[in-house]
Every structure is written in structure tokens, then in C-alpha cells.
Short mmCIF file of C-alpha atoms and ligand atoms in Angstrom, two decimals:
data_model
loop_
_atom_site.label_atom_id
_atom_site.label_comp_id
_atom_site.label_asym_id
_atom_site.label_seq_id
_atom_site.Cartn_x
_atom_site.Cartn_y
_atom_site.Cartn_z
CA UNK A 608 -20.71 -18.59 10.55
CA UNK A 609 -17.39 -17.76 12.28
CA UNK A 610 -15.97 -20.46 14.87
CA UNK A 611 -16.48 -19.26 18.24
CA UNK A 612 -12.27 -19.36 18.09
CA UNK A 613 -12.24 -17.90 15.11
CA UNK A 614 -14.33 -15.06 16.58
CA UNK A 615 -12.37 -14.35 19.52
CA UNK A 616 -9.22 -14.63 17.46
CA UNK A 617 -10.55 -11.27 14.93
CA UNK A 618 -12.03 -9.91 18.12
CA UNK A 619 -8.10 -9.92 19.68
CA UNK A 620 -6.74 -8.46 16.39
CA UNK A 621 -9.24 -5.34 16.39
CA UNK A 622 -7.24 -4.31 19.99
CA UNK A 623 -3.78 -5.15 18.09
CA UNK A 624 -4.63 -2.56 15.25
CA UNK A 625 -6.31 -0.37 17.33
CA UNK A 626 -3.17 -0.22 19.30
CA UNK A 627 -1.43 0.08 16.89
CA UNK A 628 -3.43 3.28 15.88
CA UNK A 629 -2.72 4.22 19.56
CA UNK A 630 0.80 3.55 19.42
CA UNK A 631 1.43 5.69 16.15
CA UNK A 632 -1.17 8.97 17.69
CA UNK A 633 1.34 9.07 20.65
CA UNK A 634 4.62 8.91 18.10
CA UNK A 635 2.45 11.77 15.69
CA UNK A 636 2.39 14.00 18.95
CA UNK A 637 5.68 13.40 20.39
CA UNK A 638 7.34 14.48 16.70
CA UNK A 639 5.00 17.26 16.69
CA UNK A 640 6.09 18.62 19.83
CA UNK A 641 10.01 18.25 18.87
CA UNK A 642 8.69 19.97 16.04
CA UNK A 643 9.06 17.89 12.92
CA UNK A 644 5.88 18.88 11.26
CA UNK A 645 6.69 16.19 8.51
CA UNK A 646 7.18 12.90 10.68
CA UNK A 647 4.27 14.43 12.89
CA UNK A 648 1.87 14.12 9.39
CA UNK A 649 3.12 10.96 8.90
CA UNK A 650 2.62 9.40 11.85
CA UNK A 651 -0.53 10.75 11.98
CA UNK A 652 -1.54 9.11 8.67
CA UNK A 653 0.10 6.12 9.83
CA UNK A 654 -2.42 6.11 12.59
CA UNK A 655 -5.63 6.67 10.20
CA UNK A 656 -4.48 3.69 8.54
CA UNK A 657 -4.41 1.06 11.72
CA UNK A 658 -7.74 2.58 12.54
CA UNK A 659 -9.27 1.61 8.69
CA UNK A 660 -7.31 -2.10 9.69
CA UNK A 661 -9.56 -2.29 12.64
CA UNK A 662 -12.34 -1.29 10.60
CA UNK A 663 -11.89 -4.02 8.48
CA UNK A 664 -12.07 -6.30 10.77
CA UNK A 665 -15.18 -4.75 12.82
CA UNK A 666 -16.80 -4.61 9.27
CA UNK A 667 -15.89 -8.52 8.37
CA UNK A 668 -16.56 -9.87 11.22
CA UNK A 669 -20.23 -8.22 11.50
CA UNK A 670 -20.68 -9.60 7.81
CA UNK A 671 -19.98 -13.38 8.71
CA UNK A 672 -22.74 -12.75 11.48
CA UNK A 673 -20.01 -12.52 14.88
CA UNK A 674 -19.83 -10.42 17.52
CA UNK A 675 -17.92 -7.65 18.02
CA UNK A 676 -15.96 -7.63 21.65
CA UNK A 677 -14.00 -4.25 22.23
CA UNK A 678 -11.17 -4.77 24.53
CA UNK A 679 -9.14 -1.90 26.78
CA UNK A 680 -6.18 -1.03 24.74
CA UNK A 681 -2.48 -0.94 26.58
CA UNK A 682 -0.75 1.99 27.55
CA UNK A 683 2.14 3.42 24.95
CA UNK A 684 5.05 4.88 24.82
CA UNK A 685 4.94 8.49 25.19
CA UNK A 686 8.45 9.69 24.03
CA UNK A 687 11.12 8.73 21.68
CA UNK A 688 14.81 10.03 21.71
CA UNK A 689 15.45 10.19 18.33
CA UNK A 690 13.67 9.51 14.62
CA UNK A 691 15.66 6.46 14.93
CA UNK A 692 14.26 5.15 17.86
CA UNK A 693 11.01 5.81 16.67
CA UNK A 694 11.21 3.59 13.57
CA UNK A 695 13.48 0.74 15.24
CA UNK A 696 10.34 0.45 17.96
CA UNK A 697 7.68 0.81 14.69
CA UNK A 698 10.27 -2.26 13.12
CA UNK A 699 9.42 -4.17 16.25
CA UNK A 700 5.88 -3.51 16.69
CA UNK A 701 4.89 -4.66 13.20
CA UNK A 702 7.17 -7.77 13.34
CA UNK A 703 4.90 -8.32 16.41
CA UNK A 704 1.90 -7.90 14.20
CA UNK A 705 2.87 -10.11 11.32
CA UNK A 706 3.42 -12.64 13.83
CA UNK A 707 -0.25 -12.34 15.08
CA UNK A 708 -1.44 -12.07 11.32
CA UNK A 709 0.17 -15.23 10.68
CA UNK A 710 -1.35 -16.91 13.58
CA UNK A 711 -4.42 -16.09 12.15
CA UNK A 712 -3.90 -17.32 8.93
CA UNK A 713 -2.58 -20.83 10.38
CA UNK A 714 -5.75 -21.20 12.51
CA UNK A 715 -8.45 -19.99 9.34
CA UNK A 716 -6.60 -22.84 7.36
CA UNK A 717 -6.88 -25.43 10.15
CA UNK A 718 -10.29 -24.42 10.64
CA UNK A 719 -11.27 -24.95 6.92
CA UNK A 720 -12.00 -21.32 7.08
CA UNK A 721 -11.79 -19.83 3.84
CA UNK A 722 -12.77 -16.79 3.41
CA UNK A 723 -11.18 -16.17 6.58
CA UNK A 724 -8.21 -17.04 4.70
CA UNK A 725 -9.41 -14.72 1.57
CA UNK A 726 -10.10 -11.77 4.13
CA UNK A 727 -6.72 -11.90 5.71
CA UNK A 728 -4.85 -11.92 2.39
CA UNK A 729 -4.62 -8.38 2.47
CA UNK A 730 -3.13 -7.93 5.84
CA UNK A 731 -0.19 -10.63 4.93
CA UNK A 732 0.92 -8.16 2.09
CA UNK A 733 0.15 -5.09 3.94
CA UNK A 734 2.65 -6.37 6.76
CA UNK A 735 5.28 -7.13 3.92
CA UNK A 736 4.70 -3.06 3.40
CA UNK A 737 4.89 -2.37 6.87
CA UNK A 738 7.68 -3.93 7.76
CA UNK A 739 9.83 -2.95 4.31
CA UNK A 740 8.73 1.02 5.42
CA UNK A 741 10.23 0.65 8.47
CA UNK A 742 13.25 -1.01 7.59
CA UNK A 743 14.06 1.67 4.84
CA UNK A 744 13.47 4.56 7.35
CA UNK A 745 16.02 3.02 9.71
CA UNK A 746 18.39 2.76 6.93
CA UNK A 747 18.05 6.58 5.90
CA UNK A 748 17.82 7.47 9.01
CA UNK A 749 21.21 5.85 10.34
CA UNK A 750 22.67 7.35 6.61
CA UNK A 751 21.72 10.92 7.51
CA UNK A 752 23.11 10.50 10.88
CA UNK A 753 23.27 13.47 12.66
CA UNK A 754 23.01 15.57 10.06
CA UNK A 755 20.68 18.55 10.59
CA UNK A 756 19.94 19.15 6.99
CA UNK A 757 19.64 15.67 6.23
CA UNK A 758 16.76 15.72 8.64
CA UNK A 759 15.26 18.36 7.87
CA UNK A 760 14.97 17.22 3.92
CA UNK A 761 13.88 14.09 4.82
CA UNK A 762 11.08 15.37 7.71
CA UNK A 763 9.83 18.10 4.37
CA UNK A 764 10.01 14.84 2.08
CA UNK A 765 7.40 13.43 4.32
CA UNK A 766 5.24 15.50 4.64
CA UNK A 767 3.82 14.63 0.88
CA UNK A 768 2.20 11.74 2.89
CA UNK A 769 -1.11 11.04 1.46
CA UNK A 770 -3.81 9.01 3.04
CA UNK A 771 -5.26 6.14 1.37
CA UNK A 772 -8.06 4.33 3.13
CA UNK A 773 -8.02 0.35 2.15
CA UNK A 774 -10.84 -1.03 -0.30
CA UNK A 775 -13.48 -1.51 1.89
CA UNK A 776 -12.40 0.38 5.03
MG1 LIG B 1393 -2.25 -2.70 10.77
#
């Protein structure tokens, strides 16, 4: 069985990712709208994939016999100048989450927890992926400059994007 702390701590994470999702719907539309069809599609799958995190989580913590506690998820952002500013807040956000992750971890190891420790395995390396993504869009990004074309090849680029739901999800 889950800790009651240990339960409430998952419960918290589901609203992270889901916000997450949230966070990366309103980014999809906002590119859409300036219309860069590519970054719209990825952000888009971006968003599938914080929804198949909560998932997860739903999922594992039904399995260890907790209770699932849906919280109100926080207002977004709505509009971003530039690609740039897009991906610097997307750096931020998931430096946020790792942080959170991490907490997690440290309390499933105090808590002698482990297969709460097993479970979150996945979302340690999945941040180191996050956070990597982000960092080499705001690279490009601030390499293309304000180049139009540069842009536009990297917005067709991705649009190649597939979807890959986690194991499990
Ligand atoms: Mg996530």
C-alpha cells in the first residue's frame, strides 16, 4: 500500500503533468494561429505526451490500491512572442518538473518505497530528454535568428514529429 504521503505526493504530480499537457495545448494553438503548422504539430504531440505522464501515474497509483484526487489545473499562458520565447518558458517549466520528480524520488527512498522508486525511474530520464529538447531548440533557434528561411526549414523539419505513447501509458 502507498503512504498516505506518498499518495498525496503522485496525486500532486498528476496536476503537474496535466498542466503541463495544458501548458503545451495553449503553445500548439498559439503557433497554429501565427501559422507555423510544424511547431503547432509539435506542440501538440508534446501535449499527448504529458497527458500519457499523467496516465501513468493515474494507472500506478490505482495498481498500488490509492486513490486518485483530481485537482483544478492553473491558468496558462496564452501567447508567446517568438519560437524563442516559447522554448526558453518550456526550458523553465520542465526544470520546474525535474525538481518535483526529484522530490519524489527523495521521499519514495526515505519512505522505503521501492517500487515507488522503480516507477519513477522513467520520469528521471524522461526529464533528462525534456530538458536536453529544450535546450537544443533554444540553441537553433537563437542560430537561425531572424532568419525567415531558417524558420521556415526548421518549423517543416518538425513537423515529422511522431507520437510515441510510453510503455504502459
Ligand atoms: Mg511530463
Amino acid at each position: 500500500m502507498l503512504s498516505k504521503k506518498m499518495e498525496q505526493a503522485l496525486n500532486n504530480q498528476i496536476n503537474a503533468e496535466l498542466w503541463s499537457a495544458y501548458l503545451y495545448l495553449s503553445m500548439s494553438a498559439d503557433f497554429a494561429h501565427k501559422g507555423y503548422s510544424g511547431f503547432a504539430h509539435w506542440f501538440d504531440i508534446q501535449y499527448r505526451e504529458e497527458q500519457a505522464h499523467a496516465d501513468l501515474y493515474i494507472k500506478y497509483i490505482l495498481s498500488r490500491g490509492g486513490k486518485v484526487t483530481l485537482q483544478p489545473i492553473r491558468e496558462v499562458k496564452t501567447e508567446w512572442t517568438d519560437l524563442l520565447n516559447a522554448f526558453e518558458d518550456t526550458l523553465q517549466h520542465e526544470q520546474a518538473v525535474t525538481k518535483m520528480i526529484n522530490e519524489l524520488y527523495d521521499l519514495a527512498v526515505k519512505e522505503k518505497d521501492y517500487a515507488t522508486v522503480s516507477f519513477l525511474k522513467f520520469f528521471v530520464d524522461e526529464q533528462v530528454e525534456e530538458e536536453e529538447t529544450a535546450k537544443q531548440f533554444i540553441d537553433n533557434l537563437r542560430m537561425i535568428g531572424d532568419s525567415g528561411i531558417g524558420i521556415y526549414m526548421l518549423d517543416k523539419e518538425v513537423k515529422g514529429r511522431v507520437f510515441n505513447a510510453p510503455k504502459n501509458a
